[in-house]
PDB file of C-alpha atoms in Angstrom:
ATOM      1  CA  UNK T   1       0.267  -0.046  -0.045  1.00 52.00           C
ATOM      2  CA  UNK T   2       1.450   3.367  -0.925  1.00 61.00           C
ATOM      3  CA  UNK T   3       2.656   5.663   1.440  1.00 61.00           C
ATOM      4  CA  UNK T   4       0.822   8.876   1.149  1.00 60.00           C
ATOM      5  CA  UNK T   5       2.478  12.127   3.146  1.00 57.00           C
ATOM      6  CA  UNK T   6       0.898  15.476   4.114  1.00 55.00           C
ATOM      7  CA  UNK T   7       3.032  18.477   3.843  1.00 58.00           C
ATOM      8  CA  UNK T   8       3.685  19.513   7.425  1.00 62.00           C
ATOM      9  CA  UNK T   9       1.053  21.794   8.791  1.00 56.00           C
ATOM     10  CA  UNK T  10       2.819  25.599   9.666  1.00 63.00           C
ATOM     11  CA  UNK T  11       1.616  28.218  11.204  1.00 58.00           C
ATOM     12  CA  UNK T  12       1.572  31.509   9.383  1.00 54.00           C
ATOM     13  CA  UNK T  13       5.254  34.057   9.555  1.00 48.00           C
ATOM     14  CA  UNK T  14       3.117  36.708  11.511  1.00 41.00           C
ATOM     15  CA  UNK T  15       3.001  34.357  14.439  1.00 43.00           C
ATOM     16  CA  UNK T  16       6.624  33.386  14.510  1.00 50.00           C
ATOM     17  CA  UNK T  17       7.508  37.500  14.279  1.00 41.00           C
ATOM     18  CA  UNK T  18       4.947  38.017  16.819  1.00 44.00           C
ATOM     19  CA  UNK T  19       6.806  35.290  19.118  1.00 50.00           C
ATOM     20  CA  UNK T  20      10.206  36.869  18.509  1.00 51.00           C
ATOM     21  CA  UNK T  21       8.933  40.534  18.897  1.00 48.00           C
ATOM     22  CA  UNK T  22       8.196  39.769  22.925  1.00 55.00           C
ATOM     23  CA  UNK T  23       9.801  41.095  25.077  1.00 60.00           C
ATOM     24  CA  UNK T  24      10.699  39.889  27.961  1.00 61.00           C
ATOM     25  CA  UNK T  25      13.726  39.240  29.741  1.00 57.00           C
ATOM     26  CA  UNK T  26      16.956  40.308  29.672  1.00 62.00           C
ATOM     27  CA  UNK T  27      17.287  42.827  26.689  1.00 64.00           C
ATOM     28  CA  UNK T  28      19.148  44.755  24.328  1.00 72.00           C
ATOM     29  CA  UNK T  29      18.282  48.467  24.068  1.00 83.00           C
ATOM     30  CA  UNK T  30      14.912  48.585  22.727  1.00 88.00           C
ATOM     31  CA  UNK T  31      14.506  52.059  20.290  1.00 85.00           C
ATOM     32  CA  UNK T  32      11.029  53.635  20.894  1.00 87.00           C
ATOM     33  CA  UNK T  33       8.536  55.996  17.872  1.00 88.00           C
ATOM     34  CA  UNK T  34       9.921  58.919  19.850  1.00 91.00           C
ATOM     35  CA  UNK T  35      13.365  58.128  19.907  1.00 92.00           C
ATOM     36  CA  UNK T  36      13.518  57.033  23.562  1.00 94.00           C
ATOM     37  CA  UNK T  37      15.915  53.990  24.558  1.00 95.00           C
ATOM     38  CA  UNK T  38      15.611  51.070  27.528  1.00 95.00           C
ATOM     39  CA  UNK T  39      17.958  49.084  28.180  1.00 94.00           C
ATOM     40  CA  UNK T  40      17.711  46.095  30.410  1.00 94.00           C
ATOM     41  CA  UNK T  41      14.664  43.557  32.134  1.00 93.00           C
ATOM     42  CA  UNK T  42      11.198  42.739  30.576  1.00 93.00           C
ATOM     43  CA  UNK T  43       8.233  40.711  31.372  1.00 90.00           C
ATOM     44  CA  UNK T  44       5.498  40.428  28.725  1.00 86.00           C
ATOM     45  CA  UNK T  45       6.219  43.422  26.978  1.00 87.00           C
ATOM     46  CA  UNK T  46       6.602  45.453  30.125  1.00 91.00           C
ATOM     47  CA  UNK T  47       9.867  47.316  31.592  1.00 94.00           C
ATOM     48  CA  UNK T  48      10.176  45.012  35.037  1.00 94.00           C
ATOM     49  CA  UNK T  49      13.556  45.163  36.596  1.00 95.00           C
ATOM     50  CA  UNK T  50      16.227  46.630  36.319  1.00 96.00           C
ATOM     51  CA  UNK T  51      16.827  48.994  33.696  1.00 96.00           C
ATOM     52  CA  UNK T  52      17.345  52.286  32.598  1.00 97.00           C
ATOM     53  CA  UNK T  53      15.569  54.328  30.585  1.00 97.00           C
ATOM     54  CA  UNK T  54      16.893  57.727  28.129  1.00 97.00           C
ATOM     55  CA  UNK T  55      14.268  60.515  26.929  1.00 97.00           C
ATOM     56  CA  UNK T  56      15.408  61.739  23.361  1.00 95.00           C
ATOM     57  CA  UNK T  57      12.957  64.916  24.167  1.00 94.00           C
ATOM     58  CA  UNK T  58      14.520  65.982  27.028  1.00 95.00           C
ATOM     59  CA  UNK T  59      17.560  63.429  27.341  1.00 96.00           C
ATOM     60  CA  UNK T  60      17.240  62.725  31.056  1.00 97.00           C
ATOM     61  CA  UNK T  61      17.892  59.290  32.456  1.00 98.00           C
ATOM     62  CA  UNK T  62      16.025  56.814  34.846  1.00 98.00           C
ATOM     63  CA  UNK T  63      18.394  53.880  36.062  1.00 98.00           C
ATOM     64  CA  UNK T  64      16.533  51.938  38.733  1.00 98.00           C
ATOM     65  CA  UNK T  65      13.692  49.219  39.544  1.00 98.00           C
ATOM     66  CA  UNK T  66      10.599  49.325  36.883  1.00 98.00           C
ATOM     67  CA  UNK T  67       7.991  47.671  37.580  1.00 97.00           C
ATOM     68  CA  UNK T  68       4.741  46.651  35.124  1.00 95.00           C
ATOM     69  CA  UNK T  69       6.197  49.717  32.677  1.00 95.00           C
ATOM     70  CA  UNK T  70       6.053  51.924  35.425  1.00 97.00           C
ATOM     71  CA  UNK T  71       9.176  53.350  37.692  1.00 98.00           C
ATOM     72  CA  UNK T  72       8.742  51.483  40.559  1.00 98.00           C
ATOM     73  CA  UNK T  73      11.251  50.830  43.666  1.00 98.00           C
ATOM     74  CA  UNK T  74      14.677  52.416  44.135  1.00 98.00           C
ATOM     75  CA  UNK T  75      16.256  54.834  40.890  1.00 98.00           C
ATOM     76  CA  UNK T  76      18.494  57.996  40.103  1.00 98.00           C
ATOM     77  CA  UNK T  77      16.283  60.348  37.710  1.00 98.00           C
ATOM     78  CA  UNK T  78      19.030  62.814  36.307  1.00 98.00           C
ATOM     79  CA  UNK T  79      18.836  65.584  33.709  1.00 97.00           C
ATOM     80  CA  UNK T  80      21.875  67.145  31.712  1.00 96.00           C
ATOM     81  CA  UNK T  81      22.486  71.105  32.479  1.00 90.00           C
ATOM     82  CA  UNK T  82      21.335  72.852  29.553  1.00 87.00           C
ATOM     83  CA  UNK T  83      24.781  74.946  29.292  1.00 87.00           C
ATOM     84  CA  UNK T  84      27.327  72.366  30.231  1.00 89.00           C
ATOM     85  CA  UNK T  85      25.723  69.061  28.861  1.00 87.00           C
ATOM     86  CA  UNK T  86      26.759  67.609  32.480  1.00 93.00           C
ATOM     87  CA  UNK T  87      24.527  65.257  34.140  1.00 95.00           C
ATOM     88  CA  UNK T  88      22.319  66.726  37.111  1.00 95.00           C
ATOM     89  CA  UNK T  89      21.103  64.098  40.076  1.00 96.00           C
ATOM     90  CA  UNK T  90      17.265  65.324  40.502  1.00 98.00           C
ATOM     91  CA  UNK T  91      16.134  62.789  42.727  1.00 98.00           C
ATOM     92  CA  UNK T  92      17.415  59.336  44.043  1.00 98.00           C
ATOM     93  CA  UNK T  93      15.456  57.353  46.285  1.00 98.00           C
ATOM     94  CA  UNK T  94      12.283  54.911  46.098  1.00 98.00           C
ATOM     95  CA  UNK T  95       9.172  55.511  43.474  1.00 98.00           C
ATOM     96  CA  UNK T  96       5.338  53.946  43.708  1.00 98.00           C
ATOM     97  CA  UNK T  97       3.715  53.663  40.776  1.00 97.00           C
ATOM     98  CA  UNK T  98       6.261  55.431  38.356  1.00 97.00           C
ATOM     99  CA  UNK T  99       6.267  58.820  40.886  1.00 97.00           C
ATOM    100  CA  UNK T 100       8.589  59.557  43.915  1.00 98.00           C
ATOM    101  CA  UNK T 101       7.450  57.544  46.897  1.00 98.00           C
ATOM    102  CA  UNK T 102       9.226  56.744  50.550  1.00 97.00           C
ATOM    103  CA  UNK T 103      12.146  57.425  51.185  1.00 98.00           C
ATOM    104  CA  UNK T 104      14.579  60.215  49.155  1.00 98.00           C
ATOM    105  CA  UNK T 105      16.933  62.822  47.926  1.00 98.00           C
ATOM    106  CA  UNK T 106      15.645  65.448  45.770  1.00 98.00           C
ATOM    107  CA  UNK T 107      18.144  68.484  44.569  1.00 98.00           C
ATOM    108  CA  UNK T 108      16.654  71.592  43.263  1.00 97.00           C
ATOM    109  CA  UNK T 109      18.495  73.666  40.342  1.00 94.00           C
ATOM    110  CA  UNK T 110      18.890  76.434  43.403  1.00 94.00           C
ATOM    111  CA  UNK T 111      21.387  74.277  45.309  1.00 95.00           C
ATOM    112  CA  UNK T 112      18.642  73.485  47.861  1.00 98.00           C
ATOM    113  CA  UNK T 113      18.081  69.659  49.139  1.00 98.00           C
ATOM    114  CA  UNK T 114      15.381  67.944  50.745  1.00 98.00           C
ATOM    115  CA  UNK T 115      15.654  64.350  52.306  1.00 98.00           C
ATOM    116  CA  UNK T 116      12.691  62.343  54.143  1.00 98.00           C
ATOM    117  CA  UNK T 117       9.654  61.229  52.853  1.00 98.00           C
ATOM    118  CA  UNK T 118       7.402  61.218  49.903  1.00 98.00           C
ATOM    119  CA  UNK T 119       3.715  60.226  48.639  1.00 98.00           C
ATOM    120  CA  UNK T 120       2.481  60.561  44.876  1.00 97.00           C
ATOM    121  CA  UNK T 121       5.587  62.580  44.118  1.00 97.00           C
ATOM    122  CA  UNK T 122       4.826  65.394  46.667  1.00 98.00           C
ATOM    123  CA  UNK T 123       7.180  65.679  50.291  1.00 98.00           C
ATOM    124  CA  UNK T 124       4.664  63.938  52.736  1.00 98.00           C
ATOM    125  CA  UNK T 125       5.531  62.581  55.804  1.00 98.00           C
ATOM    126  CA  UNK T 126       8.840  63.257  58.354  1.00 98.00           C
ATOM    127  CA  UNK T 127      11.488  65.222  56.455  1.00 98.00           C
ATOM    128  CA  UNK T 128      14.279  68.067  56.407  1.00 98.00           C
ATOM    129  CA  UNK T 129      14.951  70.483  53.920  1.00 98.00           C
ATOM    130  CA  UNK T 130      18.379  72.280  53.680  1.00 98.00           C
ATOM    131  CA  UNK T 131      17.083  75.637  51.946  1.00 98.00           C
ATOM    132  CA  UNK T 132      19.340  78.303  50.189  1.00 97.00           C
ATOM    133  CA  UNK T 133      19.775  81.282  52.692  1.00 96.00           C
ATOM    134  CA  UNK T 134      21.322  78.445  55.250  1.00 97.00           C
ATOM    135  CA  UNK T 135      18.235  78.035  56.939  1.00 98.00           C
ATOM    136  CA  UNK T 136      17.229  74.185  58.048  1.00 98.00           C
ATOM    137  CA  UNK T 137      13.784  72.778  58.725  1.00 98.00           C
ATOM    138  CA  UNK T 138      12.804  69.060  60.083  1.00 98.00           C
ATOM    139  CA  UNK T 139       9.626  67.936  60.897  1.00 98.00           C
ATOM    140  CA  UNK T 140       6.238  66.939  59.068  1.00 98.00           C
ATOM    141  CA  UNK T 141       5.417  67.701  55.574  1.00 98.00           C
ATOM    142  CA  UNK T 142       1.857  67.291  53.603  1.00 98.00           C
ATOM    143  CA  UNK T 143       1.106  67.666  49.628  1.00 95.00           C
ATOM    144  CA  UNK T 144       5.277  69.402  50.108  1.00 97.00           C
ATOM    145  CA  UNK T 145       4.112  71.838  52.750  1.00 98.00           C
ATOM    146  CA  UNK T 146       5.343  72.034  56.573  1.00 98.00           C
ATOM    147  CA  UNK T 147       2.457  70.467  58.444  1.00 98.00           C
ATOM    148  CA  UNK T 148       1.875  69.515  62.021  1.00 98.00           C
ATOM    149  CA  UNK T 149       5.322  69.658  64.043  1.00 98.00           C
ATOM    150  CA  UNK T 150       8.633  70.733  63.132  1.00 98.00           C
ATOM    151  CA  UNK T 151      11.706  72.310  63.531  1.00 98.00           C
ATOM    152  CA  UNK T 152      12.821  75.678  61.899  1.00 98.00           C
ATOM    153  CA  UNK T 153      16.684  76.522  62.753  1.00 98.00           C
ATOM    154  CA  UNK T 154      17.886  79.800  61.354  1.00 97.00           C
ATOM    155  CA  UNK T 155      21.043  81.110  60.280  1.00 96.00           C
ATOM    156  CA  UNK T 156      21.507  83.599  63.008  1.00 92.00           C
ATOM    157  CA  UNK T 157      21.239  80.585  65.541  1.00 92.00           C
ATOM    158  CA  UNK T 158      17.184  81.539  66.191  1.00 95.00           C
ATOM    159  CA  UNK T 159      14.918  79.143  65.870  1.00 96.00           C
ATOM    160  CA  UNK T 160      11.091  78.083  65.903  1.00 98.00           C
ATOM    161  CA  UNK T 161      10.141  74.691  67.676  1.00 98.00           C
ATOM    162  CA  UNK T 162       6.056  74.484  66.969  1.00 98.00           C
ATOM    163  CA  UNK T 163       3.042  74.104  64.737  1.00 98.00           C
ATOM    164  CA  UNK T 164       3.228  74.289  61.117  1.00 98.00           C
ATOM    165  CA  UNK T 165      -0.176  74.963  59.227  1.00 97.00           C
ATOM    166  CA  UNK T 166       0.816  75.801  55.078  1.00 97.00           C
ATOM    167  CA  UNK T 167       3.617  76.256  55.216  1.00 97.00           C
ATOM    168  CA  UNK T 168       3.528  78.958  57.907  1.00 97.00           C
ATOM    169  CA  UNK T 169       4.038  78.672  61.702  1.00 97.00           C
ATOM    170  CA  UNK T 170       0.533  77.373  63.037  1.00 97.00           C
ATOM    171  CA  UNK T 171      -0.340  76.919  66.958  1.00 96.00           C
ATOM    172  CA  UNK T 172       1.310  76.463  70.317  1.00 97.00           C
ATOM    173  CA  UNK T 173       5.129  77.062  69.529  1.00 97.00           C
ATOM    174  CA  UNK T 174       8.429  78.217  70.798  1.00 97.00           C
ATOM    175  CA  UNK T 175      10.783  81.035  69.218  1.00 96.00           C
ATOM    176  CA  UNK T 176      14.469  80.961  70.788  1.00 94.00           C
ATOM    177  CA  UNK T 177      16.679  84.237  70.831  1.00 93.00           C
ATOM    178  CA  UNK T 178      19.597  82.630  71.125  1.00 88.00           C
ATOM    179  CA  UNK T 179      21.586  86.330  70.688  1.00 85.00           C
ATOM    180  CA  UNK T 180      19.306  87.937  72.359  1.00 83.00           C
ATOM    181  CA  UNK T 181      19.608  84.263  75.459  1.00 87.00           C
ATOM    182  CA  UNK T 182      14.422  85.252  75.637  1.00 90.00           C
ATOM    183  CA  UNK T 183      12.239  83.313  74.340  1.00 92.00           C
ATOM    184  CA  UNK T 184       8.448  83.646  72.855  1.00 93.00           C
ATOM    185  CA  UNK T 185       6.296  81.149  74.081  1.00 95.00           C
ATOM    186  CA  UNK T 186       2.810  81.367  72.255  1.00 96.00           C
ATOM    187  CA  UNK T 187       0.218  80.994  70.060  1.00 96.00           C
ATOM    188  CA  UNK T 188       0.813  81.779  65.589  1.00 96.00           C
ATOM    189  CA  UNK T 189      -1.472  82.254  63.359  1.00 96.00           C
ATOM    190  CA  UNK T 190      -0.997  82.350  59.663  1.00 95.00           C
ATOM    191  CA  UNK T 191       3.443  82.874  60.090  1.00 95.00           C
ATOM    192  CA  UNK T 192       2.032  85.672  63.073  1.00 94.00           C
ATOM    193  CA  UNK T 193       2.046  85.198  66.626  1.00 93.00           C
ATOM    194  CA  UNK T 194      -0.814  86.175  67.529  1.00 91.00           C
ATOM    195  CA  UNK T 195      -0.343  85.840  71.916  1.00 91.00           C
ATOM    196  CA  UNK T 196       2.200  85.118  73.867  1.00 89.00           C
ATOM    197  CA  UNK T 197       5.267  85.775  76.588  1.00 90.00           C
ATOM    198  CA  UNK T 198       8.718  86.965  76.199  1.00 87.00           C
ATOM    199  CA  UNK T 199      11.157  85.719  79.099  1.00 87.00           C
ATOM    200  CA  UNK T 200      14.822  85.462  79.818  1.00 81.00           C
ATOM    201  CA  UNK T 201      16.572  82.426  78.560  1.00 78.00           C
ATOM    202  CA  UNK T 202      20.158  81.765  79.129  1.00 76.00           C
ATOM    203  CA  UNK T 203      20.750  85.192  79.380  1.00 75.00           C
ATOM    204  CA  UNK T 204      23.728  85.393  81.337  1.00 74.00           C
ATOM    205  CA  UNK T 205      25.779  82.693  78.068  1.00 75.00           C
ATOM    206  CA  UNK T 206      23.794  85.130  75.533  1.00 70.00           C
ATOM    207  CA  UNK T 207      26.509  86.877  72.969  1.00 71.00           C
ATOM    208  CA  UNK T 208      24.246  89.836  72.228  1.00 73.00           C
ATOM    209  CA  UNK T 209      21.274  89.918  75.872  1.00 74.00           C
ATOM    210  CA  UNK T 210      20.117  93.388  75.711  1.00 75.00           C
ATOM    211  CA  UNK T 211      20.940  96.353  77.810  1.00 66.00           C
ATOM    212  CA  UNK T 212      18.395  95.803  80.460  1.00 65.00           C
ATOM    213  CA  UNK T 213      16.770  92.418  81.983  1.00 71.00           C
ATOM    214  CA  UNK T 214      12.843  91.803  81.073  1.00 67.00           C
ATOM    215  CA  UNK T 215      10.859  93.107  83.882  1.00 67.00           C
ATOM    216  CA  UNK T 216       8.926  90.031  85.817  1.00 65.00           C
ATOM    217  CA  UNK T 217       5.447  89.562  84.975  1.00 58.00           C
ATOM    218  CA  UNK T 218       2.869  91.304  87.023  1.00 56.00           C
ATOM    219  CA  UNK T 219       0.492  88.502  86.041  1.00 48.00           C
ATOM    220  CA  UNK T 220      -0.199  85.886  89.395  1.00 49.00           C
ATOM    221  CA  UNK T 221      -0.439  82.927  86.531  1.00 54.00           C
ATOM    222  CA  UNK T 222       1.469  83.601  82.766  1.00 52.00           C
ATOM    223  CA  UNK T 223       1.314  79.847  82.491  1.00 54.00           C
ATOM    224  CA  UNK T 224      -2.161  79.372  82.711  1.00 56.00           C
ATOM    225  CA  UNK T 225      -3.147  81.786  81.029  1.00 51.00           C
ATOM    226  CA  UNK T 226      -0.751  80.901  77.725  1.00 55.00           C
ATOM    227  CA  UNK T 227      -2.441  77.409  78.642  1.00 58.00           C
ATOM    228  CA  UNK T 228      -6.159  79.288  78.273  1.00 58.00           C
ATOM    229  CA  UNK T 229      -4.760  80.818  74.915  1.00 53.00           C
ATOM    230  CA  UNK T 230      -4.153  77.262  73.726  1.00 59.00           C
ATOM    231  CA  UNK T 231      -7.054  75.425  74.834  1.00 58.00           C
ATOM    232  CA  UNK T 232      -8.987  78.818  72.964  1.00 54.00           C
ATOM    233  CA  UNK T 233      -7.217  78.350  69.969  1.00 55.00           C
ATOM    234  CA  UNK T 234      -7.601  74.479  69.816  1.00 60.00           C
ATOM    235  CA  UNK T 235     -11.404  75.137  70.381  1.00 59.00           C
ATOM    236  CA  UNK T 236     -11.477  76.772  67.355  1.00 58.00           C
ATOM    237  CA  UNK T 237      -9.417  74.654  65.120  1.00 59.00           C
ATOM    238  CA  UNK T 238     -11.773  71.162  66.285  1.00 57.00           C
TER     239      UNK T 238
END
């Protein structure tokens, strides 16, 4: 009986092309249509794992962790200087869903620096900000502004410890004047002290004390008056 041979069934060529085009695992540099390039690991055609992305339009570089096509994990983002073309670090730290999230350090163009926690790309949580004028704020943040409890230290040595709201001193706080040896304890509203008690504090060791010490307060219970003011402030903000 003659043997009949049938031709082997082959899948259409586009199936093979599609299989070869699937990106999974470590790949060489892949160029996007807009000129962006990525070198690193893939999973199911998405950047996943360790990799480096270069954006053609800005020249910016991100090198670090990826998760399902988005920056997620630990990584560093840098941009080229428009004049020198040398790369300047912008952010190094943790990312969540393509935004700064977790702990990280952000370097501002004017030389300022923030070290602390982030959420949805904004300073939120506990952090420390170094300002260009030499001031340093350390404390709580919310949506990119000091909110909660924090300490602001000024270049001249003065400092404020207390409440903050929307980036301004707000609530009970203490303002120290080490150069004069004085302390103002009171209630602030939108950066303005509304009431308080000014007393000598370390006057004997102050480098530039006032000519005469502050007179004693005639109130029998200044601490009680201040406590009452704090209670009124709390009631008005509840």
